[in-house]
């Protein structure tokens, strides 16, 4: 449920390093909490995002949440398929439900994020 | 459309059919091209239905049968004060001298209408303990906007820069939304364990950067703010203004007045307390009452009486301006005025007494079977929690609310206020009889049993409504906000 | 406390027809609650703020008395049935077919509220969807919301929406937009840091050259009214193109949607947001309210539109049904970050508008628009032919036009009363250079006889 190779933010985003770029999505916990995701407002490709500042919005029928950037940098790709099928955020949050791909200013920023183990503790779930 | 779908009007359209009757022009007719530039003329007529008058009558009559109303049954929608809407109001509001009166008729030709507004202003000022009342806002939230704009203008006139507004965590969503529209930063203050605004938390949050506190009293838990006197001292002590969201004014009529509680500005939802019909979500009317220090900032025009004449005063340099065109939802002012004249002073007090009595009676009967996060004498409404039922079999408040529909009632307000988990907010109003309330309570108790004996029945409710549970996720993912057929 | 004392507590209460609780029931309820008196239920209100005297209000009236009183007040007003009304200026005396209020006034609609329980409220939800659909057909726009308060506040909210969409902070508004709409626009936008630049009209229409000079990269929207406050048609397409060249939106206010029965809809010439007043669609003039704020826009802007939206969906058995949707835009979810604080709207008037549009239908709207056009043209020609009276502007008009009068318009109106005529709107209060400007409106309600009566009375006065 919470892959070990990802880093996690206090606002329930995950970050995954892929060849010096960082892929970003929301955690299973956040997706469950929102329940059925109906809309994701994405930034433009080329937009600058800042560590733990909002970069987009995610909505379910009765709730809305800001998306926070787990790393500063430039957006190089956004998951446009979410406009047609936002439900993949629920069904496959770490795969097809990714949200943006960022070219980071400084990869070391990721060290400030939580490990899977720390995140599990933060959300009050048993690592088992 | 599939065969089992109820048709939308355009699906009844038959080319060539008409549902209107207008005369031929009694003036010499010119070719349209001589009156209008050709490139401004509509090429194709709008894609409206082509139906007969009886088609229209049947369609909307059938739609009315697919709607629940106070006229049909009990509507305990907390926070909305769904009391009986007297039929006589429709008659007085429809008098041609009101309904057919043009807003720009010269004041001397509209004396009856202006007198009505003036008298209503006096009456509401007396009931609320305020000095002046404006009727321009079209609804409660619009009244909030008007009131908070006046607060802002007041501080601007004093040369004070205040940037924040305090709202309790139990507030209606309109309060923070209004504060933001007026350019204020919203500070949320927690409620205490008795459901009051936390006095200590307010004292900490309150300073000279806070323009106002927006309170609802009785608050959205249906509880009177017991520390109102201290709250007032804290806010006024730091020069702030007290705004009252008057959504729950019904519980106070003739018992206590917001002006006497120290509020500087309030809105009254005439469609709640003074029972102008809600119309499926509007029109409302949001009268705003103020203490005299805010008078210069009232929206224009203000009605003044000079001798026996009533006039509209536009020349008010410090006014916040206008909040909508003309003077407000006048038709609803006629209804509210009719109501106040029918009730009189004693009648208004009986409203508050009976609304509170009714709510406490229902609470007493439901108390043991539902969780009650704040167990106190309530005012006109109370908030239960469906947490026990959810824990027991996973049946949620939403499920139970849907099941209520099967018993022939509207559901209570649910999931509000946000500070109560699985909230169920019940407001009977004074116009419901003990028998009706008993029937509703019996239904709630039966549903509680069903959550244990037959949870699936509750989970799959409603079963008797024109449609079954609707797919809101699909509606939001693939918005279909209009028909696409081209008749 | 004994039962006998309780009886004293609730004694001498006149039973009111709106309050069913009898004394016996009150006592029974108090017993179940476990308190001695109703007063005990108010013990949480601090003594310092209790009201210890009766309210000072006029005594209660019985039904016959209250109707007589209201009738006496109503009869002091000169209204559109007691005199021939040539007043428009944002409130229009159109014929309201009997079906409209016979249906919209049904208790099932009238005494219902916002459809919080959609399954039980399909009637009003579907009517809302039909209204949205028909308003789109009328305006040529993609989506419409389920109403705003009125035309003025809808126009102001359109400016706020344009700010959100463009992330720009200035709007340009033509002074040919209704003066009260502009007042409301300033009220709404001021606190949000939106600057409003008013560009003076030129000869009764928006001045495209002046707007071109005023527009910048900070302009969120150009706001016009069409037909404008003076009744004149605007060059909507040219102004929309101009706005778009600068990345701004074109907001078109409409004060009388019946004009769209004959005029090219704003959606066809490039308007981005249509805001306006829907009173003409089946609603009476009502001394200014309740009215119907209309708002419609392009598909791509739907998530920024304020107010409620009705959407179609299906139930668990696959049947079509309707719900309020895209609610995350709204205050009850987004709170201080909502697109607007609007909650209660004008739902009943959208129902009336839907019934009106359905009854008139495809042909009727064109028919009634044509009647307005023809009758106004007849009156315009007749009045402008009178000695001393002339048209203020040359631009083509729909059903309103501005006349410059030889006698002050207020005085003309006073003298017209003898002729059972409600005269047009004097413009001097809003336009100092139009002190002799008189805005005359001729709807399908006016007969040739009334127009001729007006003309001969004017001749006499002038």
Short mmCIF file of C-alpha atoms in Angstrom, two decimals, chain B residues 28 82 94 169 204 230 235 291 294 357 360 362 375 405 409 428 445:
data_model
loop_
_atom_site.label_atom_id
_atom_site.label_comp_id
_atom_site.label_asym_id
_atom_site.label_seq_id
_atom_site.Cartn_x
_atom_site.Cartn_y
_atom_site.Cartn_z
CA UNK B 28 -47.79 49.05 -39.23
CA UNK B 82 -38.99 24.92 7.05
CA UNK B 94 -49.93 38.98 -5.82
CA UNK B 169 -15.52 26.08 13.51
CA UNK B 204 -6.24 34.62 22.22
CA UNK B 230 -18.13 37.68 27.63
CA UNK B 235 -14.67 41.63 20.77
CA UNK B 291 -26.79 49.68 15.02
CA UNK B 294 -23.18 51.83 10.79
CA UNK B 357 -40.44 23.38 23.06
CA UNK B 360 -36.58 19.77 23.03
CA UNK B 362 -38.10 15.56 19.91
CA UNK B 375 -26.22 17.21 25.59
CA UNK B 405 -37.58 9.49 2.81
CA UNK B 409 -40.68 12.74 5.51
CA UNK B 428 -39.18 20.84 13.74
CA UNK B 445 -36.50 4.86 16.12
#
